[in-house]
PDB file of N, CA and C in Angstrom:
ATOM      1  N   UNK A1018       4.484  -3.780 -24.169  1.00  0.00           N
ATOM      2  CA  UNK A1018       5.271  -2.878 -23.346  1.00  0.00           C
ATOM      3  C   UNK A1018       6.458  -3.308 -22.999  1.00  0.00           C
ATOM      4  N   UNK A1019       7.365  -2.676 -23.331  1.00  0.00           N
ATOM      5  CA  UNK A1019       9.024  -3.320 -23.015  1.00  0.00           C
ATOM      6  C   UNK A1019       9.320  -2.917 -21.410  1.00  0.00           C
ATOM      7  N   UNK A1020       9.909  -3.843 -21.111  1.00  0.00           N
ATOM      8  CA  UNK A1020      10.365  -3.755 -19.649  1.00  0.00           C
ATOM      9  C   UNK A1020      11.743  -3.956 -19.138  1.00  0.00           C
ATOM     10  N   UNK A1021      12.027  -2.764 -18.630  1.00  0.00           N
ATOM     11  CA  UNK A1021      13.842  -2.511 -18.372  1.00  0.00           C
ATOM     12  C   UNK A1021      14.138  -3.585 -17.491  1.00  0.00           C
ATOM     13  N   UNK A1022      15.172  -4.031 -17.681  1.00  0.00           N
ATOM     14  CA  UNK A1022      16.166  -5.034 -17.279  1.00  0.00           C
ATOM     15  C   UNK A1022      15.905  -4.970 -15.692  1.00  0.00           C
ATOM     16  N   UNK A1023      16.044  -3.586 -15.396  1.00  0.00           N
ATOM     17  CA  UNK A1023      16.261  -3.278 -13.684  1.00  0.00           C
ATOM     18  C   UNK A1023      15.010  -3.480 -13.012  1.00  0.00           C
ATOM     19  N   UNK A1024      13.895  -3.451 -13.876  1.00  0.00           N
ATOM     20  CA  UNK A1024      12.515  -3.493 -13.162  1.00  0.00           C
ATOM     21  C   UNK A1024      12.606  -5.424 -13.210  1.00  0.00           C
ATOM     22  N   UNK A1025      12.543  -6.153 -13.953  1.00  0.00           N
ATOM     23  CA  UNK A1025      12.851  -7.489 -13.825  1.00  0.00           C
ATOM     24  C   UNK A1025      13.081  -7.995 -12.575  1.00  0.00           C
ATOM     25  N   UNK A1026      14.411  -7.358 -12.342  1.00  0.00           N
ATOM     26  CA  UNK A1026      15.274  -7.812 -11.254  1.00  0.00           C
ATOM     27  C   UNK A1026      14.665  -7.513 -10.140  1.00  0.00           C
ATOM     28  N   UNK A1027      13.863  -6.137  -9.927  1.00  0.00           N
ATOM     29  CA  UNK A1027      13.632  -5.423  -8.743  1.00  0.00           C
ATOM     30  C   UNK A1027      12.260  -6.368  -8.302  1.00  0.00           C
ATOM     31  N   UNK A1028      11.465  -6.930  -9.256  1.00  0.00           N
ATOM     32  CA  UNK A1028      10.294  -7.493  -9.139  1.00  0.00           C
ATOM     33  C   UNK A1028      10.377  -8.976  -8.339  1.00  0.00           C
ATOM     34  N   UNK A1029      11.699  -9.513  -9.337  1.00  0.00           N
ATOM     35  CA  UNK A1029      12.144 -10.876  -8.842  1.00  0.00           C
ATOM     36  C   UNK A1029      12.461 -10.956  -7.010  1.00  0.00           C
ATOM     37  N   UNK A1030      13.208  -9.926  -7.013  1.00  0.00           N
ATOM     38  CA  UNK A1030      13.469  -9.836  -5.581  1.00  0.00           C
ATOM     39  C   UNK A1030      12.551  -9.544  -4.762  1.00  0.00           C
ATOM     40  N   UNK A1031      11.498  -8.519  -4.997  1.00  0.00           N
ATOM     41  CA  UNK A1031      10.408  -8.232  -4.002  1.00  0.00           C
ATOM     42  C   UNK A1031       9.909  -9.671  -3.701  1.00  0.00           C
ATOM     43  N   UNK A1032       9.611 -10.176  -5.068  1.00  0.00           N
ATOM     44  CA  UNK A1032       8.918 -11.331  -4.767  1.00  0.00           C
ATOM     45  C   UNK A1032       9.167 -12.481  -3.931  1.00  0.00           C
ATOM     46  N   UNK A1033      10.634 -12.860  -4.098  1.00  0.00           N
ATOM     47  CA  UNK A1033      11.482 -13.560  -3.175  1.00  0.00           C
ATOM     48  C   UNK A1033      11.558 -13.242  -1.950  1.00  0.00           C
ATOM     49  N   UNK A1034      11.712 -11.878  -1.652  1.00  0.00           N
ATOM     50  CA  UNK A1034      11.595 -11.636  -0.166  1.00  0.00           C
ATOM     51  C   UNK A1034      10.230 -11.802   0.483  1.00  0.00           C
ATOM     52  N   UNK A1035       9.289 -11.379  -0.280  1.00  0.00           N
ATOM     53  CA  UNK A1035       7.888 -11.738   0.345  1.00  0.00           C
ATOM     54  C   UNK A1035       7.800 -12.963   0.688  1.00  0.00           C
ATOM     55  N   UNK A1036       8.400 -14.026   0.368  1.00  0.00           N
ATOM     56  CA  UNK A1036       8.319 -15.153   0.661  1.00  0.00           C
ATOM     57  C   UNK A1036       9.198 -15.601   1.936  1.00  0.00           C
ATOM     58  N   UNK A1037      10.041 -14.733   1.869  1.00  0.00           N
ATOM     59  CA  UNK A1037      11.137 -14.902   2.875  1.00  0.00           C
ATOM     60  C   UNK A1037      12.273 -15.789   2.867  1.00  0.00           C
ATOM     61  N   UNK A1038      12.724 -15.629   1.232  1.00  0.00           N
ATOM     62  CA  UNK A1038      13.407 -16.626   0.957  1.00  0.00           C
ATOM     63  C   UNK A1038      14.767 -15.877   0.742  1.00  0.00           C
ATOM     64  N   UNK A1039      16.053 -16.714   0.652  1.00  0.00           N
ATOM     65  CA  UNK A1039      17.243 -16.121   0.219  1.00  0.00           C
ATOM     66  C   UNK A1039      17.676 -16.455  -1.490  1.00  0.00           C
ATOM     67  N   UNK A1040      18.499 -15.887  -1.771  1.00  0.00           N
ATOM     68  CA  UNK A1040      18.892 -16.269  -2.964  1.00  0.00           C
ATOM     69  C   UNK A1040      19.314 -17.533  -3.369  1.00  0.00           C
ATOM     70  N   UNK A1041      19.937 -17.962  -2.540  1.00  0.00           N
ATOM     71  CA  UNK A1041      20.259 -19.432  -2.566  1.00  0.00           C
ATOM     72  C   UNK A1041      18.669 -20.530  -2.534  1.00  0.00           C
ATOM     73  N   UNK A1042      17.820 -20.057  -1.837  1.00  0.00           N
ATOM     74  CA  UNK A1042      16.510 -20.850  -1.779  1.00  0.00           C
ATOM     75  C   UNK A1042      15.929 -20.797  -3.254  1.00  0.00           C
ATOM     76  N   UNK A1043      15.749 -19.483  -3.519  1.00  0.00           N
ATOM     77  CA  UNK A1043      14.947 -19.414  -5.201  1.00  0.00           C
ATOM     78  C   UNK A1043      15.744 -19.815  -5.979  1.00  0.00           C
ATOM     79  N   UNK A1044      17.376 -19.898  -6.056  1.00  0.00           N
ATOM     80  CA  UNK A1044      17.617 -20.321  -7.370  1.00  0.00           C
ATOM     81  C   UNK A1044      17.769 -22.026  -7.195  1.00  0.00           C
ATOM     82  N   UNK A1045      17.715 -22.503  -6.212  1.00  0.00           N
ATOM     83  CA  UNK A1045      17.540 -23.762  -5.864  1.00  0.00           C
ATOM     84  C   UNK A1045      16.182 -24.261  -6.293  1.00  0.00           C
ATOM     85  N   UNK A1046      15.090 -23.667  -6.141  1.00  0.00           N
ATOM     86  CA  UNK A1046      13.950 -24.045  -6.405  1.00  0.00           C
ATOM     87  C   UNK A1046      13.956 -23.941  -7.904  1.00  0.00           C
ATOM     88  N   UNK A1047      14.506 -22.814  -8.475  1.00  0.00           N
ATOM     89  CA  UNK A1047      14.442 -22.516  -9.852  1.00  0.00           C
ATOM     90  C   UNK A1047      15.472 -23.418 -10.738  1.00  0.00           C
ATOM     91  N   UNK A1048      16.061 -24.007 -10.143  1.00  0.00           N
ATOM     92  CA  UNK A1048      17.239 -24.977 -10.880  1.00  0.00           C
ATOM     93  C   UNK A1048      18.258 -23.952 -11.496  1.00  0.00           C
ATOM     94  N   UNK A1049      18.502 -22.590 -11.107  1.00  0.00           N
ATOM     95  CA  UNK A1049      19.891 -21.784 -11.756  1.00  0.00           C
ATOM     96  C   UNK A1049      20.684 -21.477 -10.933  1.00  0.00           C
ATOM     97  N   UNK A1050      21.913 -20.912 -11.207  1.00  0.00           N
ATOM     98  CA  UNK A1050      22.875 -20.809 -10.397  1.00  0.00           C
ATOM     99  C   UNK A1050      22.720 -19.520  -9.508  1.00  0.00           C
ATOM    100  N   UNK A1051      23.082 -19.638  -8.382  1.00  0.00           N
ATOM    101  CA  UNK A1051      22.971 -18.369  -7.256  1.00  0.00           C
ATOM    102  C   UNK A1051      23.291 -17.027  -7.783  1.00  0.00           C
ATOM    103  N   UNK A1052      24.754 -17.255  -8.407  1.00  0.00           N
ATOM    104  CA  UNK A1052      25.127 -15.995  -8.907  1.00  0.00           C
ATOM    105  C   UNK A1052      24.635 -15.491  -9.730  1.00  0.00           C
ATOM    106  N   UNK A1053      24.005 -16.196 -11.003  1.00  0.00           N
ATOM    107  CA  UNK A1053      23.044 -15.724 -12.173  1.00  0.00           C
ATOM    108  C   UNK A1053      22.017 -15.337 -11.610  1.00  0.00           C
ATOM    109  N   UNK A1054      20.938 -15.834 -10.710  1.00  0.00           N
ATOM    110  CA  UNK A1054      19.796 -15.086 -10.088  1.00  0.00           C
ATOM    111  C   UNK A1054      20.095 -13.600  -9.296  1.00  0.00           C
ATOM    112  N   UNK A1055      21.351 -13.630  -8.778  1.00  0.00           N
ATOM    113  CA  UNK A1055      21.975 -12.286  -8.153  1.00  0.00           C
ATOM    114  C   UNK A1055      22.009 -11.168  -9.443  1.00  0.00           C
ATOM    115  N   UNK A1056      22.657 -11.552 -10.491  1.00  0.00           N
ATOM    116  CA  UNK A1056      22.799 -10.714 -11.713  1.00  0.00           C
ATOM    117  C   UNK A1056      21.566 -10.156 -12.231  1.00  0.00           C
ATOM    118  N   UNK A1057      20.443 -11.237 -12.068  1.00  0.00           N
ATOM    119  CA  UNK A1057      19.355 -10.894 -12.570  1.00  0.00           C
ATOM    120  C   UNK A1057      18.739  -9.951 -11.584  1.00  0.00           C
ATOM    121  N   UNK A1058      18.718  -9.985 -10.439  1.00  0.00           N
ATOM    122  CA  UNK A1058      18.192  -9.290  -9.395  1.00  0.00           C
ATOM    123  C   UNK A1058      18.691  -7.951  -9.402  1.00  0.00           C
ATOM    124  N   UNK A1059      20.176  -7.895  -9.735  1.00  0.00           N
ATOM    125  CA  UNK A1059      20.823  -6.372  -9.751  1.00  0.00           C
ATOM    126  C   UNK A1059      20.615  -5.688 -10.754  1.00  0.00           C
ATOM    127  N   UNK A1060      19.976  -6.509 -12.062  1.00  0.00           N
ATOM    128  CA  UNK A1060      19.665  -5.814 -13.400  1.00  0.00           C
ATOM    129  C   UNK A1060      20.792  -5.612 -14.113  1.00  0.00           C
ATOM    130  N   UNK A1061      21.783  -6.733 -14.100  1.00  0.00           N
ATOM    131  CA  UNK A1061      23.102  -6.870 -14.993  1.00  0.00           C
ATOM    132  C   UNK A1061      22.712  -7.309 -16.189  1.00  0.00           C
ATOM    133  N   UNK A1062      21.306  -8.090 -16.143  1.00  0.00           N
ATOM    134  CA  UNK A1062      21.243  -8.693 -17.705  1.00  0.00           C
ATOM    135  C   UNK A1062      19.750  -8.884 -17.383  1.00  0.00           C
ATOM    136  N   UNK A1063      18.890  -9.453 -18.745  1.00  0.00           N
ATOM    137  CA  UNK A1063      17.578  -9.941 -18.692  1.00  0.00           C
ATOM    138  C   UNK A1063      17.845 -11.453 -18.737  1.00  0.00           C
ATOM    139  N   UNK A1064      16.936 -12.131 -17.709  1.00  0.00           N
ATOM    140  CA  UNK A1064      16.782 -13.405 -18.057  1.00  0.00           C
ATOM    141  C   UNK A1064      16.740 -14.394 -19.470  1.00  0.00           C
ATOM    142  N   UNK A1065      17.243 -14.863 -20.043  1.00  0.00           N
ATOM    143  CA  UNK A1065      16.498 -15.929 -20.998  1.00  0.00           C
ATOM    144  C   UNK A1065      15.114 -16.300 -20.734  1.00  0.00           C
ATOM    145  N   UNK A1066      14.121 -16.478 -21.729  1.00  0.00           N
ATOM    146  CA  UNK A1066      12.992 -16.747 -21.309  1.00  0.00           C
ATOM    147  C   UNK A1066      12.621 -18.115 -20.650  1.00  0.00           C
ATOM    148  N   UNK A1067      13.682 -18.987 -20.939  1.00  0.00           N
ATOM    149  CA  UNK A1067      13.370 -20.282 -19.956  1.00  0.00           C
ATOM    150  C   UNK A1067      13.857 -19.995 -18.667  1.00  0.00           C
ATOM    151  N   UNK A1068      14.758 -19.318 -18.190  1.00  0.00           N
ATOM    152  CA  UNK A1068      15.088 -18.928 -16.863  1.00  0.00           C
ATOM    153  C   UNK A1068      14.083 -18.105 -16.342  1.00  0.00           C
ATOM    154  N   UNK A1069      13.487 -17.159 -17.144  1.00  0.00           N
ATOM    155  CA  UNK A1069      12.277 -16.422 -16.643  1.00  0.00           C
ATOM    156  C   UNK A1069      11.128 -17.676 -16.030  1.00  0.00           C
ATOM    157  N   UNK A1070      11.038 -18.318 -16.974  1.00  0.00           N
ATOM    158  CA  UNK A1070       9.759 -19.328 -16.640  1.00  0.00           C
ATOM    159  C   UNK A1070      10.404 -20.054 -15.427  1.00  0.00           C
ATOM    160  N   UNK A1071      11.667 -20.762 -15.295  1.00  0.00           N
ATOM    161  CA  UNK A1071      11.748 -21.407 -14.310  1.00  0.00           C
ATOM    162  C   UNK A1071      11.583 -20.368 -12.766  1.00  0.00           C
ATOM    163  N   UNK A1072      12.218 -19.023 -13.031  1.00  0.00           N
ATOM    164  CA  UNK A1072      11.801 -18.063 -11.859  1.00  0.00           C
ATOM    165  C   UNK A1072      10.538 -18.214 -11.467  1.00  0.00           C
ATOM    166  N   UNK A1073       9.503 -17.596 -12.384  1.00  0.00           N
ATOM    167  CA  UNK A1073       8.246 -17.920 -12.311  1.00  0.00           C
ATOM    168  C   UNK A1073       7.708 -18.859 -11.577  1.00  0.00           C
ATOM    169  N   UNK A1074       7.871 -19.873 -12.016  1.00  0.00           N
ATOM    170  CA  UNK A1074       7.262 -21.316 -11.566  1.00  0.00           C
ATOM    171  C   UNK A1074       8.152 -21.423 -10.152  1.00  0.00           C
ATOM    172  N   UNK A1075       9.052 -21.274  -9.821  1.00  0.00           N
ATOM    173  CA  UNK A1075       9.718 -21.402  -8.573  1.00  0.00           C
ATOM    174  C   UNK A1075       9.102 -20.417  -7.378  1.00  0.00           C
ATOM    175  N   UNK A1076       8.473 -19.520  -8.112  1.00  0.00           N
ATOM    176  CA  UNK A1076       7.869 -18.417  -7.267  1.00  0.00           C
ATOM    177  C   UNK A1076       6.282 -18.900  -6.794  1.00  0.00           C
ATOM    178  N   UNK A1077       5.635 -19.692  -7.765  1.00  0.00           N
ATOM    179  CA  UNK A1077       4.483 -20.515  -7.589  1.00  0.00           C
ATOM    180  C   UNK A1077       3.383 -19.293  -8.648  1.00  0.00           C
ATOM    181  N   UNK A1078       4.075 -18.929  -9.530  1.00  0.00           N
ATOM    182  CA  UNK A1078       3.382 -18.029 -10.423  1.00  0.00           C
ATOM    183  C   UNK A1078       3.647 -18.605 -12.000  1.00  0.00           C
ATOM    184  N   UNK A1079       2.729 -18.067 -12.640  1.00  0.00           N
ATOM    185  CA  UNK A1079       2.681 -18.381 -14.180  1.00  0.00           C
ATOM    186  C   UNK A1079       3.713 -17.326 -14.664  1.00  0.00           C
ATOM    187  N   UNK A1080       4.394 -17.549 -15.821  1.00  0.00           N
ATOM    188  CA  UNK A1080       5.051 -16.545 -16.347  1.00  0.00           C
ATOM    189  C   UNK A1080       4.611 -15.313 -16.643  1.00  0.00           C
ATOM    190  N   UNK A1081       3.227 -15.284 -17.100  1.00  0.00           N
ATOM    191  CA  UNK A1081       2.341 -14.071 -17.477  1.00  0.00           C
ATOM    192  C   UNK A1081       2.044 -13.165 -16.171  1.00  0.00           C
ATOM    193  N   UNK A1082       2.152 -13.972 -14.879  1.00  0.00           N
ATOM    194  CA  UNK A1082       1.622 -13.337 -14.012  1.00  0.00           C
ATOM    195  C   UNK A1082       2.776 -12.424 -13.401  1.00  0.00           C
ATOM    196  N   UNK A1083       4.118 -13.261 -13.486  1.00  0.00           N
ATOM    197  CA  UNK A1083       5.314 -12.229 -13.280  1.00  0.00           C
ATOM    198  C   UNK A1083       5.382 -11.202 -14.232  1.00  0.00           C
ATOM    199  N   UNK A1084       5.211 -11.765 -15.309  1.00  0.00           N
ATOM    200  CA  UNK A1084       5.592 -10.344 -16.518  1.00  0.00           C
ATOM    201  C   UNK A1084       4.573  -8.982 -16.220  1.00  0.00           C
ATOM    202  N   UNK A1085       3.346  -9.487 -15.880  1.00  0.00           N
ATOM    203  CA  UNK A1085       2.078  -8.471 -15.328  1.00  0.00           C
ATOM    204  C   UNK A1085       2.579  -7.813 -14.105  1.00  0.00           C
ATOM    205  N   UNK A1086       3.158  -8.512 -13.095  1.00  0.00           N
ATOM    206  CA  UNK A1086       3.942  -7.440 -11.853  1.00  0.00           C
ATOM    207  C   UNK A1086       5.031  -6.599 -12.462  1.00  0.00           C
ATOM    208  N   UNK A1087       6.031  -7.100 -13.740  1.00  0.00           N
ATOM    209  CA  UNK A1087       7.093  -6.420 -14.053  1.00  0.00           C
ATOM    210  C   UNK A1087       6.297  -5.284 -14.544  1.00  0.00           C
ATOM    211  N   UNK A1088       5.460  -5.481 -15.498  1.00  0.00           N
ATOM    212  CA  UNK A1088       4.699  -4.179 -16.257  1.00  0.00           C
ATOM    213  C   UNK A1088       4.234  -3.012 -15.308  1.00  0.00           C
ATOM    214  N   UNK A1089       3.354  -3.822 -14.665  1.00  0.00           N
ATOM    215  CA  UNK A1089       2.740  -2.835 -13.286  1.00  0.00           C
ATOM    216  C   UNK A1089       3.924  -2.136 -12.500  1.00  0.00           C
ATOM    217  N   UNK A1090       5.000  -2.370 -12.145  1.00  0.00           N
ATOM    218  CA  UNK A1090       6.222  -1.838 -11.638  1.00  0.00           C
ATOM    219  C   UNK A1090       6.656  -0.791 -12.408  1.00  0.00           C
ATOM    220  N   UNK A1091       6.834  -1.148 -13.769  1.00  0.00           N
ATOM    221  CA  UNK A1091       7.772  -0.145 -14.874  1.00  0.00           C
ATOM    222  C   UNK A1091       6.484   1.073 -14.878  1.00  0.00           C
ATOM    223  N   UNK A1092       5.283   0.876 -14.605  1.00  0.00           N
ATOM    224  CA  UNK A1092       4.520   2.440 -15.039  1.00  0.00           C
ATOM    225  C   UNK A1092       4.661   3.293 -13.875  1.00  0.00           C
TER     226      UNK A1092
END
């Protein structure tokens, strides 16, 4: 199933907010630039697979779990 870029950003943002984290906290845990994460959350572009994995792991999830959440949200 193809997942829209905006859905990935929405799910990442939801997961981040559920943890009470700021963009800065998640970007630090994931080892990515805060502005890059903000663009992902706004749906401006899809993250590269390496970045997606870093975000998932920073959120304490397997990448497959994060993708499943994205697929569920898209339905």
